[in-house]
Amino acid sequence: QIKFVGIAIESKNLTLYNRPPEEITRANWKAYEELRNNVDFIAAEACGGNVQMTDLIGKFVFMNNQMIYRTSAIRGALIGIGIAFLVLLACTWSLLISVLSTISILCTMLSVIGLVTMIGWNLGTVQAILISILAGFSVDYVVHLAHAYAHSPLPTR
């Protein structure tokens, strides 16, 4: 009688030395899960138990981490932009200047994130933290410029 069976499955996309984006890893994970579900019936009948799948190189764990990185980076950037808007509003007392300055900050963030995407970087721990910090860096110059504009005594401003 068969007690257990071991099957090793490898993918061309998931190797020990690469870090594919979440979409590629998730597609492989779904294929593995589908295969596991198909083999599960046979294993339950032959061995008396279900199939258990392990990820020896940690790609599926990193896939879930990438999802968390993406949501936390977006959340951190949006919180940073919201705080920047409030600071701009408090410094300038002008809704128009605050909105235009916030749009400038948003454009800076989108251009940096777009450039990082065009280069082909994957979203990892460092990149997720840097996206959150980017909001703070892009605020500095804009706040000084907006404050100087709002408090300028010149009539031609």
PDB file of C-alpha atoms in Angstrom:
ATOM      1  CA  GLN A   1       0.000   0.000   0.000  1.00  0.00           C
ATOM      2  CA  ILE A   2       1.229   3.508  -0.870  1.00  0.00           C
ATOM      3  CA  LYS A   3       1.797   5.747   2.179  1.00  0.00           C
ATOM      4  CA  PHE A   4       3.113   8.864   0.479  1.00  0.00           C
ATOM      5  CA  VAL A   5       4.313  10.144  -2.882  1.00  0.00           C
ATOM      6  CA  GLY A   6       6.713  13.001  -3.625  1.00  0.00           C
ATOM      7  CA  ILE A   7       6.463  15.016  -6.832  1.00  0.00           C
ATOM      8  CA  ALA A   8       8.807  17.853  -7.795  1.00  0.00           C
ATOM      9  CA  ILE A   9       7.564  20.466 -10.239  1.00  0.00           C
ATOM     10  CA  GLU A  10       9.723  23.220 -11.671  1.00  0.00           C
ATOM     11  CA  SER A  11       8.876  26.303 -13.676  1.00  0.00           C
ATOM     12  CA  LYS A  12      10.917  28.167 -16.270  1.00  0.00           C
ATOM     13  CA  ASN A  13       9.697  31.454 -14.787  1.00  0.00           C
ATOM     14  CA  LEU A  14      10.509  30.699 -11.150  1.00  0.00           C
ATOM     15  CA  THR A  15      14.144  29.956 -10.502  1.00  0.00           C
ATOM     16  CA  LEU A  16      16.372  30.318  -7.498  1.00  0.00           C
ATOM     17  CA  TYR A  17      18.050  33.407  -8.927  1.00  0.00           C
ATOM     18  CA  ASN A  18      15.221  35.551 -10.283  1.00  0.00           C
ATOM     19  CA  ARG A  19      12.545  37.721  -8.701  1.00  0.00           C
ATOM     20  CA  PRO A  20       9.650  37.862 -11.163  1.00  0.00           C
ATOM     21  CA  PRO A  21       6.813  40.341 -10.672  1.00  0.00           C
ATOM     22  CA  GLU A  22       3.804  39.351  -8.632  1.00  0.00           C
ATOM     23  CA  GLU A  23       1.634  38.764 -11.724  1.00  0.00           C
ATOM     24  CA  ILE A  24       3.973  36.094 -13.140  1.00  0.00           C
ATOM     25  CA  THR A  25       4.425  34.401  -9.781  1.00  0.00           C
ATOM     26  CA  ARG A  26       0.683  34.454  -9.081  1.00  0.00           C
ATOM     27  CA  ALA A  27      -0.040  32.861 -12.486  1.00  0.00           C
ATOM     28  CA  ASN A  28       2.423  30.061 -11.663  1.00  0.00           C
ATOM     29  CA  TRP A  29       0.919  29.673  -8.191  1.00  0.00           C
ATOM     30  CA  LYS A  30      -2.565  29.329  -9.687  1.00  0.00           C
ATOM     31  CA  ALA A  31      -1.260  26.691 -12.111  1.00  0.00           C
ATOM     32  CA  TYR A  32       0.344  24.811  -9.212  1.00  0.00           C
ATOM     33  CA  GLU A  33      -2.869  25.025  -7.216  1.00  0.00           C
ATOM     34  CA  GLU A  34      -4.883  23.706 -10.155  1.00  0.00           C
ATOM     35  CA  LEU A  35      -2.451  20.824 -10.550  1.00  0.00           C
ATOM     36  CA  ARG A  36      -2.598  20.156  -6.810  1.00  0.00           C
ATOM     37  CA  ASN A  37      -6.390  20.056  -6.917  1.00  0.00           C
ATOM     38  CA  ASN A  38      -6.287  17.596  -9.822  1.00  0.00           C
ATOM     39  CA  VAL A  39      -3.758  15.335  -8.105  1.00  0.00           C
ATOM     40  CA  ASP A  40      -5.534  15.672  -4.754  1.00  0.00           C
ATOM     41  CA  PHE A  41      -8.289  13.287  -5.802  1.00  0.00           C
ATOM     42  CA  ILE A  42      -5.771  10.619  -6.818  1.00  0.00           C
ATOM     43  CA  ALA A  43      -3.684  11.094  -3.661  1.00  0.00           C
ATOM     44  CA  ALA A  44      -6.692  10.913  -1.401  1.00  0.00           C
ATOM     45  CA  GLU A  45      -7.763   7.676  -3.015  1.00  0.00           C
ATOM     46  CA  ALA A  46      -4.305   6.053  -3.131  1.00  0.00           C
ATOM     47  CA  CYS A  47      -2.627   7.416   0.011  1.00  0.00           C
ATOM     48  CA  GLY A  48      -5.583   8.284   2.196  1.00  0.00           C
ATOM     49  CA  GLY A  49      -4.651  11.986   2.500  1.00  0.00           C
ATOM     50  CA  ASN A  50      -4.531  15.288   0.668  1.00  0.00           C
ATOM     51  CA  VAL A  51      -1.703  16.818  -1.349  1.00  0.00           C
ATOM     52  CA  GLN A  52       0.511  19.263   0.492  1.00  0.00           C
ATOM     53  CA  MET A  53       2.503  21.734  -1.567  1.00  0.00           C
ATOM     54  CA  THR A  54       5.666  23.439  -0.325  1.00  0.00           C
ATOM     55  CA  ASP A  55       7.566  26.356  -1.785  1.00  0.00           C
ATOM     56  CA  LEU A  56      11.218  25.543  -1.254  1.00  0.00           C
ATOM     57  CA  ILE A  57      12.626  28.722  -2.777  1.00  0.00           C
ATOM     58  CA  GLY A  58      10.141  31.154  -1.184  1.00  0.00           C
ATOM     59  CA  LYS A  59       8.713  32.638  -4.383  1.00  0.00           C
ATOM     60  CA  PHE A  60       5.097  32.375  -3.265  1.00  0.00           C
ATOM     61  CA  VAL A  61       5.881  34.037   0.063  1.00  0.00           C
ATOM     62  CA  PHE A  62       7.593  36.884  -1.794  1.00  0.00           C
ATOM     63  CA  MET A  63       4.539  37.102  -4.096  1.00  0.00           C
ATOM     64  CA  ASN A  64       2.322  37.846  -1.102  1.00  0.00           C
ATOM     65  CA  ASN A  65       4.900  40.281   0.253  1.00  0.00           C
ATOM     66  CA  GLN A  66       4.861  42.157  -3.065  1.00  0.00           C
ATOM     67  CA  MET A  67       1.101  42.559  -2.764  1.00  0.00           C
ATOM     68  CA  ILE A  68       1.540  43.964   0.749  1.00  0.00           C
ATOM     69  CA  TYR A  69       4.359  46.247  -0.453  1.00  0.00           C
ATOM     70  CA  ARG A  70       2.183  47.636  -3.231  1.00  0.00           C
ATOM     71  CA  THR A  71      -0.783  48.408  -0.982  1.00  0.00           C
ATOM     72  CA  SER A  72       1.392  49.900   1.764  1.00  0.00           C
ATOM     73  CA  ALA A  73       3.343  52.029  -0.746  1.00  0.00           C
ATOM     74  CA  ILE A  74       0.130  53.401  -2.245  1.00  0.00           C
ATOM     75  CA  ARG A  75      -1.356  54.001   1.197  1.00  0.00           C
ATOM     76  CA  GLY A  76       1.819  55.714   2.442  1.00  0.00           C
ATOM     77  CA  ALA A  77       2.052  57.923  -0.638  1.00  0.00           C
ATOM     78  CA  LEU A  78      -1.596  58.963  -0.380  1.00  0.00           C
ATOM     79  CA  ILE A  79      -1.245  59.737   3.327  1.00  0.00           C
ATOM     80  CA  GLY A  80       1.885  61.767   2.548  1.00  0.00           C
ATOM     81  CA  ILE A  81       0.085  63.723  -0.167  1.00  0.00           C
ATOM     82  CA  GLY A  82      -2.861  64.350   2.165  1.00  0.00           C
ATOM     83  CA  ILE A  83      -0.602  65.639   4.918  1.00  0.00           C
ATOM     84  CA  ALA A  84       1.271  67.770   2.393  1.00  0.00           C
ATOM     85  CA  PHE A  85      -2.001  69.328   1.253  1.00  0.00           C
ATOM     86  CA  LEU A  86      -2.914  70.189   4.845  1.00  0.00           C
ATOM     87  CA  VAL A  87       0.529  71.674   5.500  1.00  0.00           C
ATOM     88  CA  LEU A  88       0.325  73.709   2.300  1.00  0.00           C
ATOM     89  CA  LEU A  89      -3.121  74.949   3.243  1.00  0.00           C
ATOM     90  CA  ALA A  90      -1.864  75.930   6.704  1.00  0.00           C
ATOM     91  CA  CYS A  91       1.204  77.692   5.280  1.00  0.00           C
ATOM     92  CA  THR A  92      -0.387  79.557   2.396  1.00  0.00           C
ATOM     93  CA  TRP A  93      -4.025  79.993   3.482  1.00  0.00           C
ATOM     94  CA  SER A  94      -4.925  79.627  -0.183  1.00  0.00           C
ATOM     95  CA  LEU A  95      -6.949  76.703  -1.480  1.00  0.00           C
ATOM     96  CA  LEU A  96      -5.854  77.354  -5.085  1.00  0.00           C
ATOM     97  CA  ILE A  97      -2.137  77.383  -4.261  1.00  0.00           C
ATOM     98  CA  SER A  98      -2.547  74.291  -2.081  1.00  0.00           C
ATOM     99  CA  VAL A  99      -4.363  72.348  -4.792  1.00  0.00           C
ATOM    100  CA  LEU A 100      -1.876  73.351  -7.499  1.00  0.00           C
ATOM    101  CA  SER A 101       1.061  72.493  -5.239  1.00  0.00           C
ATOM    102  CA  THR A 102      -0.477  69.111  -4.395  1.00  0.00           C
ATOM    103  CA  ILE A 103      -0.915  68.430  -8.120  1.00  0.00           C
ATOM    104  CA  SER A 104       2.765  69.278  -8.577  1.00  0.00           C
ATOM    105  CA  ILE A 105       3.712  66.804  -5.830  1.00  0.00           C
ATOM    106  CA  LEU A 106       1.480  64.149  -7.396  1.00  0.00           C
ATOM    107  CA  CYS A 107       3.079  64.701 -10.820  1.00  0.00           C
ATOM    108  CA  THR A 108       6.543  64.345  -9.296  1.00  0.00           C
ATOM    109  CA  MET A 109       5.562  61.084  -7.660  1.00  0.00           C
ATOM    110  CA  LEU A 110       3.933  59.721 -10.801  1.00  0.00           C
ATOM    111  CA  SER A 111       6.960  60.574 -12.924  1.00  0.00           C
ATOM    112  CA  VAL A 112       9.382  58.860 -10.532  1.00  0.00           C
ATOM    113  CA  ILE A 113       7.159  55.782 -10.175  1.00  0.00           C
ATOM    114  CA  GLY A 114       6.698  55.698 -13.962  1.00  0.00           C
ATOM    115  CA  LEU A 115      10.456  55.900 -14.518  1.00  0.00           C
ATOM    116  CA  VAL A 116      11.080  53.086 -12.040  1.00  0.00           C
ATOM    117  CA  THR A 117       8.485  50.997 -13.872  1.00  0.00           C
ATOM    118  CA  MET A 118      10.034  51.769 -17.276  1.00  0.00           C
ATOM    119  CA  ILE A 119      13.460  50.729 -15.991  1.00  0.00           C
ATOM    120  CA  GLY A 120      11.910  47.394 -15.027  1.00  0.00           C
ATOM    121  CA  TRP A 121      12.517  47.378 -11.284  1.00  0.00           C
ATOM    122  CA  ASN A 122      10.368  45.031  -9.255  1.00  0.00           C
ATOM    123  CA  LEU A 123       8.578  46.330  -6.212  1.00  0.00           C
ATOM    124  CA  GLY A 124      10.515  45.136  -3.185  1.00  0.00           C
ATOM    125  CA  THR A 125      10.897  46.259   0.404  1.00  0.00           C
ATOM    126  CA  VAL A 126      13.231  49.146  -0.370  1.00  0.00           C
ATOM    127  CA  GLN A 127      11.187  50.450  -3.303  1.00  0.00           C
ATOM    128  CA  ALA A 128       7.950  50.356  -1.281  1.00  0.00           C
ATOM    129  CA  ILE A 129       9.535  52.361   1.535  1.00  0.00           C
ATOM    130  CA  LEU A 130      11.049  54.816  -0.933  1.00  0.00           C
ATOM    131  CA  ILE A 131       7.691  55.460  -2.595  1.00  0.00           C
ATOM    132  CA  SER A 132       6.311  56.469   0.796  1.00  0.00           C
ATOM    133  CA  ILE A 133       9.339  58.676   1.457  1.00  0.00           C
ATOM    134  CA  LEU A 134       9.113  60.200  -2.016  1.00  0.00           C
ATOM    135  CA  ALA A 135       6.008  62.138  -1.006  1.00  0.00           C
ATOM    136  CA  GLY A 136       7.992  63.811   1.766  1.00  0.00           C
ATOM    137  CA  PHE A 137      10.916  64.652  -0.498  1.00  0.00           C
ATOM    138  CA  SER A 138       8.727  66.106  -3.207  1.00  0.00           C
ATOM    139  CA  VAL A 139       6.927  68.300  -0.657  1.00  0.00           C
ATOM    140  CA  ASP A 140      10.005  70.199   0.534  1.00  0.00           C
ATOM    141  CA  TYR A 141      10.658  72.382  -2.493  1.00  0.00           C
ATOM    142  CA  VAL A 142       6.980  72.853  -3.319  1.00  0.00           C
ATOM    143  CA  VAL A 143       6.116  74.032   0.215  1.00  0.00           C
ATOM    144  CA  HIS A 144       8.892  76.632   0.188  1.00  0.00           C
ATOM    145  CA  LEU A 145       7.942  77.850  -3.267  1.00  0.00           C
ATOM    146  CA  ALA A 146       4.209  78.032  -2.467  1.00  0.00           C
ATOM    147  CA  HIS A 147       4.873  79.806   0.843  1.00  0.00           C
ATOM    148  CA  ALA A 148       7.137  82.354  -0.836  1.00  0.00           C
ATOM    149  CA  TYR A 149       4.565  82.953  -3.563  1.00  0.00           C
ATOM    150  CA  ALA A 150       1.665  83.327  -1.120  1.00  0.00           C
ATOM    151  CA  HIS A 151       3.540  85.784   1.114  1.00  0.00           C
ATOM    152  CA  SER A 152       5.234  87.785  -1.616  1.00  0.00           C
ATOM    153  CA  PRO A 153       4.557  91.526  -1.256  1.00  0.00           C
ATOM    154  CA  LEU A 154       5.028  92.114  -4.990  1.00  0.00           C
ATOM    155  CA  PRO A 155       1.801  92.931  -6.841  1.00  0.00           C
ATOM    156  CA  THR A 156       2.942  91.040  -9.973  1.00  0.00           C
ATOM    157  CA  ARG A 157       3.073  87.650  -8.344  1.00  0.00           C
TER     158      ARG A 157
END
